[in-house]
Coordinates of C-alpha atoms and ligand atoms in Angstrom, one line a residue:
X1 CA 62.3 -77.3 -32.1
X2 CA 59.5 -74.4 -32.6
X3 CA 56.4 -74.4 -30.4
X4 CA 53.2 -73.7 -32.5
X5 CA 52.4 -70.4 -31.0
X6 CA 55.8 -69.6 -32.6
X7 CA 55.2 -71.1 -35.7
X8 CA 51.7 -69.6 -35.9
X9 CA 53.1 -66.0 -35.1
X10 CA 55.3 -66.2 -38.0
X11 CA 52.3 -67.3 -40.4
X12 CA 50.6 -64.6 -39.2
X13 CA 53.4 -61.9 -40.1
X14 CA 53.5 -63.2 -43.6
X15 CA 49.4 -63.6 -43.9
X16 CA 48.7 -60.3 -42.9
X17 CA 50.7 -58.7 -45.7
X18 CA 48.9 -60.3 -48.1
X19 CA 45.3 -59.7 -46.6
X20 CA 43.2 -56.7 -45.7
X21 CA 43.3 -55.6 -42.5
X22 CA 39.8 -55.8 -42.1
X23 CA 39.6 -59.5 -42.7
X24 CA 42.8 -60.0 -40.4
X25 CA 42.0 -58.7 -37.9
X26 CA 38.3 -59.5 -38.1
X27 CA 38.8 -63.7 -39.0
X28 CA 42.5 -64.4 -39.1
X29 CA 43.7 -63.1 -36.3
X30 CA 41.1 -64.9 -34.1
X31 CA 42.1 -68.6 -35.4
X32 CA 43.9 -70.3 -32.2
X33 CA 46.9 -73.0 -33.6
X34 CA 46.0 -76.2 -32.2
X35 CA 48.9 -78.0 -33.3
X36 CA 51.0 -79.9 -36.6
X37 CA 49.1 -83.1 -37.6
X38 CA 51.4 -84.6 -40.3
X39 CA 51.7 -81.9 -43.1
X40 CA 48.8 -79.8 -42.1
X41 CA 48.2 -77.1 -39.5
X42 CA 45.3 -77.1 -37.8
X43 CA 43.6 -74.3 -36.4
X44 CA 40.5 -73.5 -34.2
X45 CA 37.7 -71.2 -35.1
X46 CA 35.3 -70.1 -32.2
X47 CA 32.3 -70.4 -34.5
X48 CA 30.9 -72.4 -37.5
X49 CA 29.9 -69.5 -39.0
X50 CA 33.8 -68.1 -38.5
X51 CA 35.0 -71.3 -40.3
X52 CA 33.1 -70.9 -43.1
X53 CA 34.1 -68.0 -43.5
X54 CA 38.1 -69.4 -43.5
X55 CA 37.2 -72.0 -45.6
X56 CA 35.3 -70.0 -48.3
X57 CA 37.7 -67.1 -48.7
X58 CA 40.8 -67.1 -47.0
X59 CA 42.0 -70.5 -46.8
X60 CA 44.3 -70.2 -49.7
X61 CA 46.1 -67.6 -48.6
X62 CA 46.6 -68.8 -45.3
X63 CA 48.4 -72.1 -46.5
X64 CA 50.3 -70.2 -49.2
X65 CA 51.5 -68.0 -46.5
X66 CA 52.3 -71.0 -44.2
X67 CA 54.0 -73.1 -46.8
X68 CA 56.2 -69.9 -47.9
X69 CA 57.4 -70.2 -44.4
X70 CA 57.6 -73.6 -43.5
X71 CA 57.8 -75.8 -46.7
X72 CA 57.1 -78.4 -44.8
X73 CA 53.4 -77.6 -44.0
X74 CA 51.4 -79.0 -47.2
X75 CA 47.5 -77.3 -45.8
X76 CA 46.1 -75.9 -43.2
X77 CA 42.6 -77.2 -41.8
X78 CA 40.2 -75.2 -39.5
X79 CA 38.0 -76.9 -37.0
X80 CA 35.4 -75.8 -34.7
X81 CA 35.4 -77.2 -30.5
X82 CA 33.2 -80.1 -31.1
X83 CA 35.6 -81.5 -34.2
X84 CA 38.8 -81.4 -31.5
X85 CA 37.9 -85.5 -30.4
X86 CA 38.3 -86.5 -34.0
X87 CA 41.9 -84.5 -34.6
X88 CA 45.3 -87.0 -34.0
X89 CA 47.2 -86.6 -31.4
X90 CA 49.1 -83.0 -33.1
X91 CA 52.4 -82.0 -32.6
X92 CA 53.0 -79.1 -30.6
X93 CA 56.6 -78.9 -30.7
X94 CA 57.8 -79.5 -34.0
X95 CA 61.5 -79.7 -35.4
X96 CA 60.4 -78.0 -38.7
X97 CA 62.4 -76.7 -41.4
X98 CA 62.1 -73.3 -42.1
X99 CA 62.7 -71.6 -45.7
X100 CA 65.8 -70.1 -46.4
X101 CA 64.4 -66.7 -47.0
X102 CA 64.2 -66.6 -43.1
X103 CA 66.7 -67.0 -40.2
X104 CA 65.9 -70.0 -38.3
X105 CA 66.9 -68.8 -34.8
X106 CA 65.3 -71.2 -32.7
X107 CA 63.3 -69.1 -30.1
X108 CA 64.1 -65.6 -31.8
X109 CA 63.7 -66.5 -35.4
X110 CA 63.8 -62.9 -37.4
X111 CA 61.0 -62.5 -40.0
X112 CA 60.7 -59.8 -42.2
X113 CA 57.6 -59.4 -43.8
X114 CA 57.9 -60.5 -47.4
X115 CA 55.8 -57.8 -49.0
X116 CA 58.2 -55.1 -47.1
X117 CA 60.6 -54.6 -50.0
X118 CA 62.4 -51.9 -51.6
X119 CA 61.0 -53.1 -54.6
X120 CA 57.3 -52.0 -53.5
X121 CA 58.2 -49.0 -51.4
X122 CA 57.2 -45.7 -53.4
X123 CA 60.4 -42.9 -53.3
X124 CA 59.2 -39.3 -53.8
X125 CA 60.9 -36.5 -52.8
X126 CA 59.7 -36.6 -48.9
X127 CA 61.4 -40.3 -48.5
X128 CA 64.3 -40.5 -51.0
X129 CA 67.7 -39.5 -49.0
X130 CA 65.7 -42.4 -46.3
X131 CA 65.6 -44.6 -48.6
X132 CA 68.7 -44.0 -50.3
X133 CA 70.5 -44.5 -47.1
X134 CA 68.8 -48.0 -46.6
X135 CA 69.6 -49.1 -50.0
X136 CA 73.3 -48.4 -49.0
X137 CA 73.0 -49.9 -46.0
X138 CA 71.5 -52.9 -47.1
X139 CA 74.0 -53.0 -49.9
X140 CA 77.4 -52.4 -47.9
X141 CA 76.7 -53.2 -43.5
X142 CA 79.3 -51.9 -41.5
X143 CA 80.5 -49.1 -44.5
X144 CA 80.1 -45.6 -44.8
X145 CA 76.9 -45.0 -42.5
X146 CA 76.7 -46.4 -39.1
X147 CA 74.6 -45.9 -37.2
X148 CA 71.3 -44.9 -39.3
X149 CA 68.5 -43.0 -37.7
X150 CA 65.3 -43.3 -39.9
X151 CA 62.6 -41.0 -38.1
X152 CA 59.4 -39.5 -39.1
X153 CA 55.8 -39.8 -38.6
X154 CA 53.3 -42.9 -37.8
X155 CA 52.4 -44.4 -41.0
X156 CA 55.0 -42.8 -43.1
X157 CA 57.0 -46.4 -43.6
X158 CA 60.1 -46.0 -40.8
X159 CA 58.8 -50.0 -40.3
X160 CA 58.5 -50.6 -44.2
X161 CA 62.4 -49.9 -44.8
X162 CA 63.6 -51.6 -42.0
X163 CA 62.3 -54.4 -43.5
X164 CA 63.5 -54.0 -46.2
X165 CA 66.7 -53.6 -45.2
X166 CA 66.0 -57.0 -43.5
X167 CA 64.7 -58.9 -46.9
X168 CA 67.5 -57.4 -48.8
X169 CA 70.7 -58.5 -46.3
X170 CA 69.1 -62.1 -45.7
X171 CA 69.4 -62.5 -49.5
X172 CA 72.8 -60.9 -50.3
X173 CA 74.6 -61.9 -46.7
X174 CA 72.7 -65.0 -45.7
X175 CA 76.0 -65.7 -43.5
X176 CA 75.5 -62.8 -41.1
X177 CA 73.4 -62.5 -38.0
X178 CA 70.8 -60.3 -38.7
X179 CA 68.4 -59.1 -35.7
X180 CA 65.0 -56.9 -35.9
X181 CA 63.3 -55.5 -33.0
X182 CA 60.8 -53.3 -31.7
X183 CA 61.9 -51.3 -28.7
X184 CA 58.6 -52.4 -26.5
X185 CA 60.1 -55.7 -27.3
X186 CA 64.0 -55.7 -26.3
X187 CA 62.2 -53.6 -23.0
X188 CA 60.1 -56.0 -22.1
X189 CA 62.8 -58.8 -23.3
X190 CA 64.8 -57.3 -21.0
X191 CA 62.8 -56.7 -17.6
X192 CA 61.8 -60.5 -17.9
X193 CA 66.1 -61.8 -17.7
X194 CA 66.0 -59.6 -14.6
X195 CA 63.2 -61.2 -13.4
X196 CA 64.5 -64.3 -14.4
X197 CA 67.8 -63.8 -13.1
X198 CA 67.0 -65.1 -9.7
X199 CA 66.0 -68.4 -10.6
X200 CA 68.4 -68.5 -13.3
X201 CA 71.7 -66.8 -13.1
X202 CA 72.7 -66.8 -17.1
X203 CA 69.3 -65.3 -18.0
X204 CA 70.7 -61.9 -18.0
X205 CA 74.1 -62.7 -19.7
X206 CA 72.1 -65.0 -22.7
X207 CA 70.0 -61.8 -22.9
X208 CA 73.1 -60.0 -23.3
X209 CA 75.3 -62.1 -25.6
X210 CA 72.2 -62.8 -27.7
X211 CA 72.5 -59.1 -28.4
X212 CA 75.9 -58.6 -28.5
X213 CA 77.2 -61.0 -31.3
X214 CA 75.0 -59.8 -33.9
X215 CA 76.5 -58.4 -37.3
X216 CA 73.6 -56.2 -38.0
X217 CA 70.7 -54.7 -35.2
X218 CA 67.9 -53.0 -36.1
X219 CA 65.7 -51.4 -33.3
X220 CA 62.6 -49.7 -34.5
X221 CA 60.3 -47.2 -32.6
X222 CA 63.3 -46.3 -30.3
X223 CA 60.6 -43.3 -29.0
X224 CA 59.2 -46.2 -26.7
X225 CA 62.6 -45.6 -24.4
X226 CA 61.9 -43.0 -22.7
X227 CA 61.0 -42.6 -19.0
X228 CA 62.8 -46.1 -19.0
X229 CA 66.4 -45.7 -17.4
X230 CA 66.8 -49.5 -16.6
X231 CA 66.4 -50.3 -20.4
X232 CA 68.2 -47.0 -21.8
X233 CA 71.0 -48.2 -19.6
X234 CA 71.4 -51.6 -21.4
X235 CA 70.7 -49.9 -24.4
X236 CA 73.8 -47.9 -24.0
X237 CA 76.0 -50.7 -23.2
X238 CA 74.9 -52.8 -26.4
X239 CA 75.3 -49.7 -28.6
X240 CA 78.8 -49.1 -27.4
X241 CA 79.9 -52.7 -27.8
X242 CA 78.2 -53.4 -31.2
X243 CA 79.3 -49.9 -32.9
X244 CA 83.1 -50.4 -31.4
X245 CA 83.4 -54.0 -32.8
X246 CA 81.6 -51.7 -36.4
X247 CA 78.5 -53.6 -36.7
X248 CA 75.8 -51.9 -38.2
X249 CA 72.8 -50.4 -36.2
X250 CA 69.8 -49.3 -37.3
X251 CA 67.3 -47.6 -35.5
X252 CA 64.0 -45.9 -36.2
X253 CA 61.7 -43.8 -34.0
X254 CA 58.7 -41.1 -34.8
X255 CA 60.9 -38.0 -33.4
X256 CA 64.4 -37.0 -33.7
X257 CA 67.0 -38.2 -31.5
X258 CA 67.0 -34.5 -29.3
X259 CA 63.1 -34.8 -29.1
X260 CA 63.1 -38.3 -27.1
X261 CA 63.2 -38.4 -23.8
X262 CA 65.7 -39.9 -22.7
X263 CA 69.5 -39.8 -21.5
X264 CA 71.5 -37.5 -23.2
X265 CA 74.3 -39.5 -23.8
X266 CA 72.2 -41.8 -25.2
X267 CA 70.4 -39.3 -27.6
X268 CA 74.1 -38.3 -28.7
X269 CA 75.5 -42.0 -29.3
X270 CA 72.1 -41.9 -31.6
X271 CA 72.8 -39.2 -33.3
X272 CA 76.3 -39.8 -34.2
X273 CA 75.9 -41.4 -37.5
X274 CA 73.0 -40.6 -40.7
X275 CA 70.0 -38.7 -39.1
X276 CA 67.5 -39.3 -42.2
X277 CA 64.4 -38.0 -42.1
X278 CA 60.7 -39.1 -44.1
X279 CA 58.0 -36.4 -44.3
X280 CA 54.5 -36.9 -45.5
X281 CA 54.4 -37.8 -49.3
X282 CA 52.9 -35.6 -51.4
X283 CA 49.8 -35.8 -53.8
X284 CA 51.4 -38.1 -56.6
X285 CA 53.6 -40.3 -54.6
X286 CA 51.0 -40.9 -52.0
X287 CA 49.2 -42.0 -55.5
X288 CA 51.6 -44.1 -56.3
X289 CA 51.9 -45.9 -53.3
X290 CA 47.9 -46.7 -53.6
X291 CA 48.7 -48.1 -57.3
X292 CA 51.4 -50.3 -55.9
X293 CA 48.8 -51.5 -53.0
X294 CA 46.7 -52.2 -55.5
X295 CA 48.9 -54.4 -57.7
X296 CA 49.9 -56.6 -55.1
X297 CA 46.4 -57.1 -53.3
X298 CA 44.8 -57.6 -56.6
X299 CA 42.6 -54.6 -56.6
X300 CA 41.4 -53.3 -59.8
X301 CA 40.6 -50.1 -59.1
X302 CA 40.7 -46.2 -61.1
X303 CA 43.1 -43.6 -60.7
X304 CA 40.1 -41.1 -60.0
X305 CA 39.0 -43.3 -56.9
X306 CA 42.8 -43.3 -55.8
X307 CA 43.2 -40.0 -56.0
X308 CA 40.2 -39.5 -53.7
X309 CA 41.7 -41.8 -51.1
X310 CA 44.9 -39.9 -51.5
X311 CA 43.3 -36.4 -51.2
X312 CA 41.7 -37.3 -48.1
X313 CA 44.4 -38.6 -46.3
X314 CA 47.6 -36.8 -46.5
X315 CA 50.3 -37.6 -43.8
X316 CA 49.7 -41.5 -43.2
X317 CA 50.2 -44.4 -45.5
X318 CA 48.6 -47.0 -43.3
X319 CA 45.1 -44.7 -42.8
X320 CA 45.1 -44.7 -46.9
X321 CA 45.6 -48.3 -47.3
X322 CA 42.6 -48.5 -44.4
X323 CA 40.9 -46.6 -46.6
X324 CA 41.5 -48.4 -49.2
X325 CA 40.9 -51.8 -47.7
X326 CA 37.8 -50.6 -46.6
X327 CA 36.2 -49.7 -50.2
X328 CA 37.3 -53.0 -50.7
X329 CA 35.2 -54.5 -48.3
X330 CA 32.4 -52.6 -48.4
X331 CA 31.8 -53.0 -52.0
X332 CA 32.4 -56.8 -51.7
X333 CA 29.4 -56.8 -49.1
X334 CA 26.5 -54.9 -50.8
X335 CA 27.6 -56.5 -53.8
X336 CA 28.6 -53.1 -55.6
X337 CA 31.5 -51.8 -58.2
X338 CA 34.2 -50.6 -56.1
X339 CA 34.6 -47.8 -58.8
X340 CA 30.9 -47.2 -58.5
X341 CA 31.5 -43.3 -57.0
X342 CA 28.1 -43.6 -55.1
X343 CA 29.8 -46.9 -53.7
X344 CA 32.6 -45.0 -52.7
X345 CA 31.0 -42.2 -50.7
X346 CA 28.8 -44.7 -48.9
X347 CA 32.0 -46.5 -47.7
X348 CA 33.9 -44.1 -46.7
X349 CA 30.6 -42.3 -44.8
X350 CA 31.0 -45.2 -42.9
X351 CA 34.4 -45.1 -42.5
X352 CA 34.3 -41.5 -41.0
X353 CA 31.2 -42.3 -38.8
X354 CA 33.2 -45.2 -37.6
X355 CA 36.2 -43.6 -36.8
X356 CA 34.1 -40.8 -35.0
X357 CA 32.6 -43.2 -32.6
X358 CA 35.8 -44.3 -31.2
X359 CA 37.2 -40.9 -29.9
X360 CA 35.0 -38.7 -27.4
X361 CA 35.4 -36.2 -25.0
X362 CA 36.0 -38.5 -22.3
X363 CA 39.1 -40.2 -24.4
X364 CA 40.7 -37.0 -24.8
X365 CA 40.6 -36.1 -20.9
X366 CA 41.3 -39.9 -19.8
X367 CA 44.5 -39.6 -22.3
X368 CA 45.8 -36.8 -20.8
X369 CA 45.5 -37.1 -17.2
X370 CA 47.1 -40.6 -17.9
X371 CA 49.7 -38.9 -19.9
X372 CA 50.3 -36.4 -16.9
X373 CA 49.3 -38.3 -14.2
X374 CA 46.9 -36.2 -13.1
X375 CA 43.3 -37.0 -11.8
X376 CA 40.7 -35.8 -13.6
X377 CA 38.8 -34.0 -11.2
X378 CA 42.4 -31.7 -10.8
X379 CA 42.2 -31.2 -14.2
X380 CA 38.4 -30.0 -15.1
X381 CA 38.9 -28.0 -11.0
X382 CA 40.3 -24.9 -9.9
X383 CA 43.7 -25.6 -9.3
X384 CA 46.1 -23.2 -11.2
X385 CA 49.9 -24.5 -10.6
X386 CA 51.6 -25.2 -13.3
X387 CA 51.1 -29.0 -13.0
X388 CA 47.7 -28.9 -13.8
X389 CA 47.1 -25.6 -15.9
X390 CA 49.5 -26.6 -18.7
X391 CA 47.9 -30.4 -18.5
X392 CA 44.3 -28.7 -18.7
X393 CA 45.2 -26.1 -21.6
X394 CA 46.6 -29.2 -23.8
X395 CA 43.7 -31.0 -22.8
X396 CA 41.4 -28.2 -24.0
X397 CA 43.4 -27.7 -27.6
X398 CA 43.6 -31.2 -28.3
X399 CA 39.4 -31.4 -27.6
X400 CA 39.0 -28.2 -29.7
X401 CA 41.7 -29.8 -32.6
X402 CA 40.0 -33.3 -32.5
X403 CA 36.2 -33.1 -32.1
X404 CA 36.1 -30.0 -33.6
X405 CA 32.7 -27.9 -33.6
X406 CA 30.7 -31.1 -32.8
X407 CA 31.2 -30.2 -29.2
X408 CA 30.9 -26.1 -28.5
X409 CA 33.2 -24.0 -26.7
X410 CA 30.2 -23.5 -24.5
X411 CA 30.0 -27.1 -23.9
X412 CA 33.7 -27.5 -22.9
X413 CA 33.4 -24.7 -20.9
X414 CA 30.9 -27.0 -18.6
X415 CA 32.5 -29.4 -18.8
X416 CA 36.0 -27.8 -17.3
X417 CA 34.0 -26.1 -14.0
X418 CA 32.3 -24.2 -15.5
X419 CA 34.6 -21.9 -17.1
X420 CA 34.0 -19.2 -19.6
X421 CA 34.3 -19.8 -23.4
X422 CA 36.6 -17.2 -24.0
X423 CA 38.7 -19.0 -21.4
X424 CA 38.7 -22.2 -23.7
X425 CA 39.7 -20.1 -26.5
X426 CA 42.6 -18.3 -25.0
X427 CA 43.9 -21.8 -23.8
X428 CA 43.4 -23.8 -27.5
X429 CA 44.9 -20.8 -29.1
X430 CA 48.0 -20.4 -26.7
X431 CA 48.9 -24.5 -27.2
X432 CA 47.8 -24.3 -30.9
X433 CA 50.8 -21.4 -30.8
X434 CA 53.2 -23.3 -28.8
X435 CA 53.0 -26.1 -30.6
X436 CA 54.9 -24.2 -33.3
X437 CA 57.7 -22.6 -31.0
X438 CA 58.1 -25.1 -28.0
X439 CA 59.3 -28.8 -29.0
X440 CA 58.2 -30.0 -25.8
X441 CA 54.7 -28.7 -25.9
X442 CA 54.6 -30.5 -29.5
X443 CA 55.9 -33.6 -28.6
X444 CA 53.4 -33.7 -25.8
X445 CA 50.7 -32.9 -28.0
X446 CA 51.6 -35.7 -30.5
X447 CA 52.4 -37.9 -27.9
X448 CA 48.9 -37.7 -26.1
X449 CA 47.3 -37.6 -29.7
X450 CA 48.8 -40.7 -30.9
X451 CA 47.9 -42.4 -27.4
X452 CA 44.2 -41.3 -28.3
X453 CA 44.0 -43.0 -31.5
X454 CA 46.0 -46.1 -29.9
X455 CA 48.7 -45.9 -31.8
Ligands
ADP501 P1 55.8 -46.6 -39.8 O1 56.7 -47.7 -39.3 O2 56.6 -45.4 -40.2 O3 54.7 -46.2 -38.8 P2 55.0 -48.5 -41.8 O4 56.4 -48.8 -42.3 O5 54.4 -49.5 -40.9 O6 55.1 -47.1 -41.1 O7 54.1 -48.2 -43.0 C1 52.7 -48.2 -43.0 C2 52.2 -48.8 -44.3 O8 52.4 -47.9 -45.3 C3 52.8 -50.1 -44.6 O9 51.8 -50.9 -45.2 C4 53.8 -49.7 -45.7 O10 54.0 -50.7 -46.6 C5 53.1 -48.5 -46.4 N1 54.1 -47.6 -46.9 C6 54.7 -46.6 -46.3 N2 55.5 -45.9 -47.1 C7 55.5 -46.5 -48.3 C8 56.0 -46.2 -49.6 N3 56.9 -45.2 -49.8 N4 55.7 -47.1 -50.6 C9 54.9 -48.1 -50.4 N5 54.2 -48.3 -49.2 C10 54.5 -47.6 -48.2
MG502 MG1 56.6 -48.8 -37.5

């Protein structure tokens, strides 16, 4: 039996491939499931105006995705509040067969997003030996690599291969149990059988089995670990059963195995197998990924407006496809030719103002002191241990690095007691050095950053 919320979190997965993430997150993502009425699913807008807005443009997709998931669900209908009376009596538990490209795992069925493929990923020279290693893996589990480390920056497609490792062993080994998760998940996964545990004393040893029997387990964003000795614990003790029985591992992260922090021990049993690396693509790969976008969203659009994209955006894949999107949408709203260069600029001035707005000042310094749990007035005061000056001086760069000269030295001076401007030089340029000689001041740096821009 699947719940709806389960069903409707699968539909989602496969949906949000296929849309922009502007209209996913924007109308999709806001539909509640209200349950299985015969063949159809039916789902709650908030708004008239929001099912319209379904019905018009993106209910196709929405029961293409659901029926590539669920054969079983024929259409999906969206209804607003004051329609709910005249809905059956829906199913909200439903013993539903699920297509064979996916593992039906009760509870923990394992999706992998259809469009993640190796077919559609782009290999350049910044991502080959990564993806060369996935191929293999996906091709032989358990053989000559084990266990593979994939690491490298957000957006760069660590997620992307796993996947596609995923895709490629449900086809070719449809017998063996394949599991996918993040690390926040198997963490939180994991605090709840302790919790549970009390009232139910095999919480903690299905948790465990459930883990330990699989053929292949992929991990992504293994970075989320550290700080957690609990979780790095169990962690260990899966890794050592599963690699001595030679199942395959696979785990990803944004940082090499000696730059997370957590237990060594742990950081060596990571790095004992394939450490492989991807870097930022460069110019004409990162163009040929656009092209590919474009083929499978349908987007007609020319190489010069591509390139543009590509130019701007050079170490994220996901920002570029935002980007992307985003021409997209804008030119679908005023009505314009999306090749239309004037239509471009005006999208993407929007697109910088917008993404402007979200990250002030106040951001940078919240971030931090979380990050260092430090109070804010410690951190903009007078105290000079090393506990606050090296969270100020970080605090300082990343200001200087992110808002750039919209907010002057001068200003940040103020703002930090009232200090002098050469003082917020010295401190931007001493981290801005760091950065390049100390690994721990970088990963801080990045680490605080990507908290800033919520990633
Ligand atoms: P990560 O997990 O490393 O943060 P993702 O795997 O989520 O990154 O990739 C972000 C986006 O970029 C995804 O939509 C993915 O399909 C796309 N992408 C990344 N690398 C490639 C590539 N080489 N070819 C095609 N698409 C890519
Ligand atoms: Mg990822």
């Amino acid at each position: 039996m699947l719940k709806i919320s389960q069903i409707w979190k699968n539909i989602l997965l496969e949906t949000e491939a296929k849309t922009t993430t502007l209209a996913y997150d924007l109308y999709i993502n806001t539909l509640e499931p209200i349950g299985i009425y015969h063949d159809r699913l039916i789902l709650l807008a908030e708004t008239r105006a929001l099912k319209n807005i379904v019905n018009n443009n993106y209910k196709d997709v929405l029961r293409v995705s659901a029926k590539s998931v669920f054969p079983s669900i024929l259409d999906v209908e969206v209804i607003t509040e004051d329609e709910l009376p005249h809905v059956g009596s829906v199913a909200q538990e439903v013993d539903i067969p699920v297509s064979n490209k996916y593992i039906a795992e009760t509870e923990d069925k394992v999706t992998f997003v259809s469009q993640y493929t190796f077919e559609n990923f782009v290999v350049g020279k910044s991502n080959d030996y990564a993806e060369a290693v996935a191929r293999a893996v996906a091709d032989n589990p358990s053989g000559k690599y084990n266990p593979v480390f994939l690491w490298g920056g957000v957006g760069l497609g660590k997620t992307h291969l796993m996947h596609a490792i995923g895709n490629s062993l449900q086809r070719n080994f449809p017998e063996k149990n394949i599991m996918y998760v993040t690390c926040e998940q198997f963490v939180n996964e994991f605090i709840e059988s302790i919790a549970d545990n009390k009232s139910n004393p095999n919480a903690m040893r299905n948790f465990r089995t459930k883990y330990r029997k699989l053929d292949v387990f992929m991990m992504d964003d293994v970075q989320f670990l550290a700080n957690k000795e609990g979780a790095q614990e169990e962690i260990f003790n899966t890794f050592n059963e599963l690699y001595l029985a030679d199942k395959q591992i696979i785990l990803s992260s944004d940082r090499p195995p000696k730059e997370i922090n957590i237990a060594e021990r742990l950081k060596t049993r990571f790095a004992t197998g394939v450490i492989a690396d991807i870097k930022p693509p460069d110019l004409e790969t990162r163009i040929a990924i656009l092209q590919k976008k474009c083929n499978s969203k349908g987007y007609n659009l020319t190489i010069k407006v591509l390139s543009l994209i590509a130019e701007k955006i050079t170490n994220n894949i996901r920002e570029m496809e935002g980007m992307l999107n985003r021409i997209i949408s804008y030119s679908t709203l005023v009505g314009g030719d999306p090749n239309d260069m004037d239509i471009v600029a005006d999208a993407l001035r929007d697109y910088a103002d917008a993404s402007n707005d979200i990250i002030t000042l106040d951001h940078i310094v919240k971030a931090t002191c979380e990050y260092f749990n430090v109070k804010k007035d410690d951190l903009v005061g007078k105290k000079k241990s090393k506990e606050i000056v090296i969270p100020r001086q970080i605090c300082i760069y990343l200001i200087c690095d992110i808002l750039g000269t919209s907010v002057p030295l001068v200003k940040i001076g103020e703002f930090f007691g009232g200090r002098d401007h050469t003082t917020i030089m010295h401190a931007r340029d001493k981290i801005s050095e760091e950065c390049k000689t100390n690994d721990v001041t970088a990963a801080q740096v990045k680490d605080i950053r990507d908290k800033i821009y919520n990633r």
